[in-house]
Short mmCIF file of C-alpha atoms in Angstrom, two decimals:
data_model
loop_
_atom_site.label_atom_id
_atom_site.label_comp_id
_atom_site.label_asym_id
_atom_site.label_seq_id
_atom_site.Cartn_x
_atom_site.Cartn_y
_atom_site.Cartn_z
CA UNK A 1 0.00 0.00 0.00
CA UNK A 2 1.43 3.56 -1.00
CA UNK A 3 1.07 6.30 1.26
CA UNK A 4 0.01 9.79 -0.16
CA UNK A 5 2.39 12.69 0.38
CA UNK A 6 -0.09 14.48 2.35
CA UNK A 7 -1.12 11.17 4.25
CA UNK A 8 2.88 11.34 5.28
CA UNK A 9 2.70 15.07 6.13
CA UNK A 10 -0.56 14.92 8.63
CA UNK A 11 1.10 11.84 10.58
CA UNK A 12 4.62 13.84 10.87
CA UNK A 13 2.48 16.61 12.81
CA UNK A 14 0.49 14.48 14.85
CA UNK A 15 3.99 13.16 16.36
CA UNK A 16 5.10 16.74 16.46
CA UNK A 17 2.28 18.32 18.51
CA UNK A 18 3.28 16.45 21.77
CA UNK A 19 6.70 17.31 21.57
CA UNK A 20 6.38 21.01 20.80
CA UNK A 21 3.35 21.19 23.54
CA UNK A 22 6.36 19.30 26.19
CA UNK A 23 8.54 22.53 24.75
CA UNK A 24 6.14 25.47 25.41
CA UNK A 25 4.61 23.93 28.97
CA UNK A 26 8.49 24.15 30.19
CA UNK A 27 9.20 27.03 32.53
CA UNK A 28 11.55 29.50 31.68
CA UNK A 29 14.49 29.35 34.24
CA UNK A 30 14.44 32.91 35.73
CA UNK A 31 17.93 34.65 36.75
CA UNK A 32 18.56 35.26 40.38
CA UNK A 33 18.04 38.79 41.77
CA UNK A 34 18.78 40.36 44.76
CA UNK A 35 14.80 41.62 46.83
CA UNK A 36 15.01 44.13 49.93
CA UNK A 37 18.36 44.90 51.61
CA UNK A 38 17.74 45.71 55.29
CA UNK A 39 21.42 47.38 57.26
CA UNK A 40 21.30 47.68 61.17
CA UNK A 41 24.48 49.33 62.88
CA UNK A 42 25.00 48.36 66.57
CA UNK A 43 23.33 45.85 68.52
CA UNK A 44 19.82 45.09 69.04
CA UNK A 45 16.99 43.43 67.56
CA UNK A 46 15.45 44.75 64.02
CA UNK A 47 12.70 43.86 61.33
CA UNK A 48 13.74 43.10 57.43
CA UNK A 49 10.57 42.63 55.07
CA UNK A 50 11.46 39.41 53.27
CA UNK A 51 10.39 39.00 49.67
CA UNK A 52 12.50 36.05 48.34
CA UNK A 53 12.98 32.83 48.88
CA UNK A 54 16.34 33.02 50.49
CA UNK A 55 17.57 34.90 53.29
CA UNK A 56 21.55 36.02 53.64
CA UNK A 57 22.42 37.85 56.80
CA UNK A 58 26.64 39.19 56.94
CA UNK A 59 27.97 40.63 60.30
CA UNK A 60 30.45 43.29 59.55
CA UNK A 61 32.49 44.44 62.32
CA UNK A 62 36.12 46.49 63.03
CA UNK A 63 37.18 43.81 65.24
CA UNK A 64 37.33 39.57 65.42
CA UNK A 65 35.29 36.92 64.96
CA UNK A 66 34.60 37.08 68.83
CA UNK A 67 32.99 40.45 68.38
CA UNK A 68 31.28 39.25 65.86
CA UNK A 69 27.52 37.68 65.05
CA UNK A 70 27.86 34.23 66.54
CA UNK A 71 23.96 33.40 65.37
CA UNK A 72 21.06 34.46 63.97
CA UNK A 73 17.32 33.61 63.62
CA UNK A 74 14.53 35.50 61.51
CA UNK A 75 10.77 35.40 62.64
CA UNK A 76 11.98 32.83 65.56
CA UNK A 77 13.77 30.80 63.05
CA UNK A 78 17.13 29.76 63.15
CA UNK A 79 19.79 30.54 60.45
CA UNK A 80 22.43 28.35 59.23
CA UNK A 81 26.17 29.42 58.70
CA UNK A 82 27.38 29.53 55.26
CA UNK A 83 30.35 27.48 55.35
CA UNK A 84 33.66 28.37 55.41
CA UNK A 85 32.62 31.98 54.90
CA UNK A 86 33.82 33.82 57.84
CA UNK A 87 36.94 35.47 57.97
CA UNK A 88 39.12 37.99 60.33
CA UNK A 89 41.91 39.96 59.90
CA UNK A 90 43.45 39.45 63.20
CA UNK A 91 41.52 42.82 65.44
CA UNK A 92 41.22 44.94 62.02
CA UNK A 93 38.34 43.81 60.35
CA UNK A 94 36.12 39.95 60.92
CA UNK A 95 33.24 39.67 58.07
CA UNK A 96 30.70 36.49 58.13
CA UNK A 97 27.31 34.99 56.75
CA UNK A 98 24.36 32.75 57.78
CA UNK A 99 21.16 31.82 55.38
CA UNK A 100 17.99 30.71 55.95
CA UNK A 101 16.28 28.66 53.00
CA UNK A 102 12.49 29.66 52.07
CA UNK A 103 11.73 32.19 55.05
CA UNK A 104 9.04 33.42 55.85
CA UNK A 105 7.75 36.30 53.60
CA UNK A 106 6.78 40.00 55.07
CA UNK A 107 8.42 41.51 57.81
CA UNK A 108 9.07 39.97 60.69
CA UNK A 109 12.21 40.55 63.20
CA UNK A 110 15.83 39.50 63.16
CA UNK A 111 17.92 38.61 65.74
CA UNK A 112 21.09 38.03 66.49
CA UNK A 113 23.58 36.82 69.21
CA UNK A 114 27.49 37.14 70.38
CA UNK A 115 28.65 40.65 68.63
CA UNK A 116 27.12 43.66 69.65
CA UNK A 117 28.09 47.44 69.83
CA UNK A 118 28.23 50.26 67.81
CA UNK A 119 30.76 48.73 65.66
CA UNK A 120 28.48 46.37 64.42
CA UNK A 121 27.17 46.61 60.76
CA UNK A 122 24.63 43.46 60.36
CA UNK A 123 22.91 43.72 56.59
CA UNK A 124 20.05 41.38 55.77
CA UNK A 125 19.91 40.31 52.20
CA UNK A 126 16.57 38.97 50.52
CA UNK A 127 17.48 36.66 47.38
CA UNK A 128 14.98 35.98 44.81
CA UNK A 129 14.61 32.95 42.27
CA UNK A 130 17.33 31.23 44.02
CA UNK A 131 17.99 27.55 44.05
CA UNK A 132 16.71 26.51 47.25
CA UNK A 133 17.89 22.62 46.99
CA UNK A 134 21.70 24.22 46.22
CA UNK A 135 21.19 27.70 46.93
CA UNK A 136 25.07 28.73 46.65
CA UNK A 137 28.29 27.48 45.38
CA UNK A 138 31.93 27.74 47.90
CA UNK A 139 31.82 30.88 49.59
CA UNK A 140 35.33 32.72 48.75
CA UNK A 141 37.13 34.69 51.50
CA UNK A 142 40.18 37.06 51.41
CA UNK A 143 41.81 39.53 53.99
CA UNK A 144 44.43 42.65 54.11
CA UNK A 145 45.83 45.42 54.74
CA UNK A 146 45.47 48.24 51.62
CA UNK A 147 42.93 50.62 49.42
CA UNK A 148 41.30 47.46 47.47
CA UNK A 149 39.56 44.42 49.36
CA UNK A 150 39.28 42.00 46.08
CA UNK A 151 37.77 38.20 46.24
CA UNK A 152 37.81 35.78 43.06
CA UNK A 153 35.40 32.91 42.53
CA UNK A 154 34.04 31.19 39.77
CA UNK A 155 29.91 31.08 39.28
CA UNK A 156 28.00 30.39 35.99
CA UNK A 157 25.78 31.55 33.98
CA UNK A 158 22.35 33.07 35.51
CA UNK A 159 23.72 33.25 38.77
CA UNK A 160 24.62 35.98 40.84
CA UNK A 161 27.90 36.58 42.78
CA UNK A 162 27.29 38.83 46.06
CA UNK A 163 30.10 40.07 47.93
CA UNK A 164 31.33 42.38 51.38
CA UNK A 165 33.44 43.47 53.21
CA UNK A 166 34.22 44.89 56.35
CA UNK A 167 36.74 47.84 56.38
CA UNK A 168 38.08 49.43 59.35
CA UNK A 169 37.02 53.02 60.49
CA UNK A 170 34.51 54.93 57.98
CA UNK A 171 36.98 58.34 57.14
CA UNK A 172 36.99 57.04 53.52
CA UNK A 173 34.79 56.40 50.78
CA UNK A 174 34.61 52.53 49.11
CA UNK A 175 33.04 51.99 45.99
CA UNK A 176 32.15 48.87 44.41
CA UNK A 177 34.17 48.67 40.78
CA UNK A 178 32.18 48.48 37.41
CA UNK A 179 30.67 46.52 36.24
CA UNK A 180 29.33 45.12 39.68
CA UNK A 181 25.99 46.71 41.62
CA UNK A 182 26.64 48.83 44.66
CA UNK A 183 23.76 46.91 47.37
CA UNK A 184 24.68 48.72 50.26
CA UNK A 185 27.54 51.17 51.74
CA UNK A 186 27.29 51.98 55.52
CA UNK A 187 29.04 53.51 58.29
CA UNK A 188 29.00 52.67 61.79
CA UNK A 189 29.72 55.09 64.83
CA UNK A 190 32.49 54.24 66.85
CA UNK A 191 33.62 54.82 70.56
CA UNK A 192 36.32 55.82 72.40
CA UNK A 193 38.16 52.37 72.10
CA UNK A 194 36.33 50.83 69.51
CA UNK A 195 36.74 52.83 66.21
CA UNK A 196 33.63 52.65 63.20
CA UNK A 197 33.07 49.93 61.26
CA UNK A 198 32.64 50.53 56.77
CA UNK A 199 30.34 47.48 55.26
CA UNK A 200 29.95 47.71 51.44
CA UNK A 201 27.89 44.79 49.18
CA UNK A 202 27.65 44.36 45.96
CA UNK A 203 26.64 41.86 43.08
CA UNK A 204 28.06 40.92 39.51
CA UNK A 205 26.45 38.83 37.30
CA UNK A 206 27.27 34.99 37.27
CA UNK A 207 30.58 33.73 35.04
CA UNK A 208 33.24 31.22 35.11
CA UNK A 209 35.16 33.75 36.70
CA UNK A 210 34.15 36.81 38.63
CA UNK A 211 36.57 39.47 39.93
CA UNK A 212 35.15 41.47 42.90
CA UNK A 213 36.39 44.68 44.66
CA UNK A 214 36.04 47.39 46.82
CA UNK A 215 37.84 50.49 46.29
CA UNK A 216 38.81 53.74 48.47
CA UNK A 217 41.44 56.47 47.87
CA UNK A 218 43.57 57.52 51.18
CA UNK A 219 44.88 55.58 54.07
CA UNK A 220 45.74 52.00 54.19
CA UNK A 221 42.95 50.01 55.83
CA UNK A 222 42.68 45.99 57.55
CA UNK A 223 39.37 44.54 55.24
CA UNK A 224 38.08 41.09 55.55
CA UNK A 225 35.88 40.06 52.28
CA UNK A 226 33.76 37.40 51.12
CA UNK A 227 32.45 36.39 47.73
CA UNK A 228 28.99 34.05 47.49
CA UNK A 229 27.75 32.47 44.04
CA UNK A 230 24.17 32.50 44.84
CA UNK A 231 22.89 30.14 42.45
CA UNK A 232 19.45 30.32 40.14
CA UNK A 233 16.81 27.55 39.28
CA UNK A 234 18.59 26.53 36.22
CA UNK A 235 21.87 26.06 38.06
CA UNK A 236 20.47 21.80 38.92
CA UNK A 237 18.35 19.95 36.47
CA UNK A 238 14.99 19.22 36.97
CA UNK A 239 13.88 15.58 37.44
CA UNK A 240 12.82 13.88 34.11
CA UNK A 241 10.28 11.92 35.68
CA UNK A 242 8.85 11.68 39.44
CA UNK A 243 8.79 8.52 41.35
CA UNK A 244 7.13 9.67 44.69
CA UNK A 245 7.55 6.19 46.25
CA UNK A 246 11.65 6.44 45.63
CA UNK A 247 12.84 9.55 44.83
CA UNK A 248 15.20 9.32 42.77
CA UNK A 249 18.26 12.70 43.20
CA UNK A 250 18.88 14.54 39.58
CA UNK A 251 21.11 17.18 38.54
CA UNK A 252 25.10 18.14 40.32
CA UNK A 253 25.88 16.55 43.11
CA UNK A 254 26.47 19.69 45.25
CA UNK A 255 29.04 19.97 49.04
CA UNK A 256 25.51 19.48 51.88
CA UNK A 257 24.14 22.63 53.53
CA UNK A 258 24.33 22.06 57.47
CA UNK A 259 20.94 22.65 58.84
CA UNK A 260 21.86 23.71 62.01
CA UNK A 261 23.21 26.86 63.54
CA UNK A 262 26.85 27.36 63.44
CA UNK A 263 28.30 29.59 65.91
CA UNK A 264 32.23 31.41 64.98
CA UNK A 265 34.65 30.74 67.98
#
């Protein structure tokens, strides 16, 4: 039996039509942005309206690790440390993070034990579209004595690399270098034997390497500075099919996020 031409054309679509409805009912991976920044200076309890689906808090302090944040929780929920990203540069200058995976949205209060005083610089960071099964890649830390605090790390594609640092005192000016986004620049007060604190945070879009930096003109300052590649939906592969009796794990296998809250000697 010969088949028509047409006969040959109308079965070709019918096969077609599932695949290209498969196509268009896939969701378009959306790139990770940074929400609402909230910055506190000093101790003391204080509210950051969440609006993403993960939660970065960085302790930035003219002083150690000691004198640092030690813990954190958001609405009465703990945060985890992101690890190996603290860092001190011995009394100059201590910087550090903790996350919190899918918090609660709104405002609601953070708080925060160990470091207090007026020192302090504690900046809440709301991330949206990030990957909440591998929300970030290895945190990158560096530390020293200059006019440019500078952290390398490698990220990809549709992610988003955020860095800080903490400078000691806040007589100069630091500016986050093009092509990166300033998030936040602030100043602490200081006291008599305790001198200010300078926090600065920026992003840079996600590559195989990134290059980040914080500049000021003048005196020589101790920094301590850490780089996080926050990653994006698209960063691990969605299951092809879904077994819910046995799960079964797709995409990178990624270095486990500790659940519980880490406190910095």
């Amino acid at each position: 039996m010969v088949q028509s031409t047409s006969s040959v054309a109308t079965l070709r679509l019918v096969l077609l039509i599932p695949v290209l409805a498969i196509v268009l009912a896939s969701p378009a991976f959306a790139a990770v942005t940074i929400g609402n920044v909230t910055n506190k200076t000093a101790g003391g309890i204080f509210t950051h309206n969440n609006n993403g689906n993960l939660l970065i808090l960085i302790g930035m302090r003219r002083s150690t690790l000691s004198y640092n944040v030690t813990g954190a929780s958001y609405n009465g929920v703990p945060l985890s440390a992101v690890p190996s990203c603290r860092r001190e540069n011995s009394s100059g200058a201590s910087i550090i993070a903790y996350y919190l995976v899918n918090p609660p949205q709104g405002g609601h209060t953070i708080s925060t034990t160990g470091g207090s005083g007026t020192p302090l610089i504690r900046t809440a960071v709301s991330v949206v579209g990030a990957n909440t099964t591998a929300p970030f890649g290895s945190c990158v830390t560096s530390a020293g004595h200059s006019t440019n605090a500078s952290v390398s790390l490698s990220s990809a594609s549709g992610d988003l690399v955020l860095a800080a640092t903490a400078k000691g005192y806040a007589t100069e000016t630091v500016s986050a270098a093009s092509p990166q986004t300033q998030r936040w620049n602030v100043k602490s007060l200081g006291v008599s034997d305790d001198s200010p604190t300078t926090g600065v945070g920026s992003t840079e879009a996600g590559a195989s390497s990134a290059a980040m930096s914080h500049n000021w003109s003048g005196t020589s300052r101790m920094w301590a500075m850490l780089g996080i590649p926050l990653r994006s939906t698209s960063s691990v592969s969605s299951p092809v099919t879904q077994r819910p009796t046995s799960p079964t794990p797709s995409g990178p296998t990624s270095t486990p996020i500790p659940t519980s809250t880490w406190s910095a000697p």
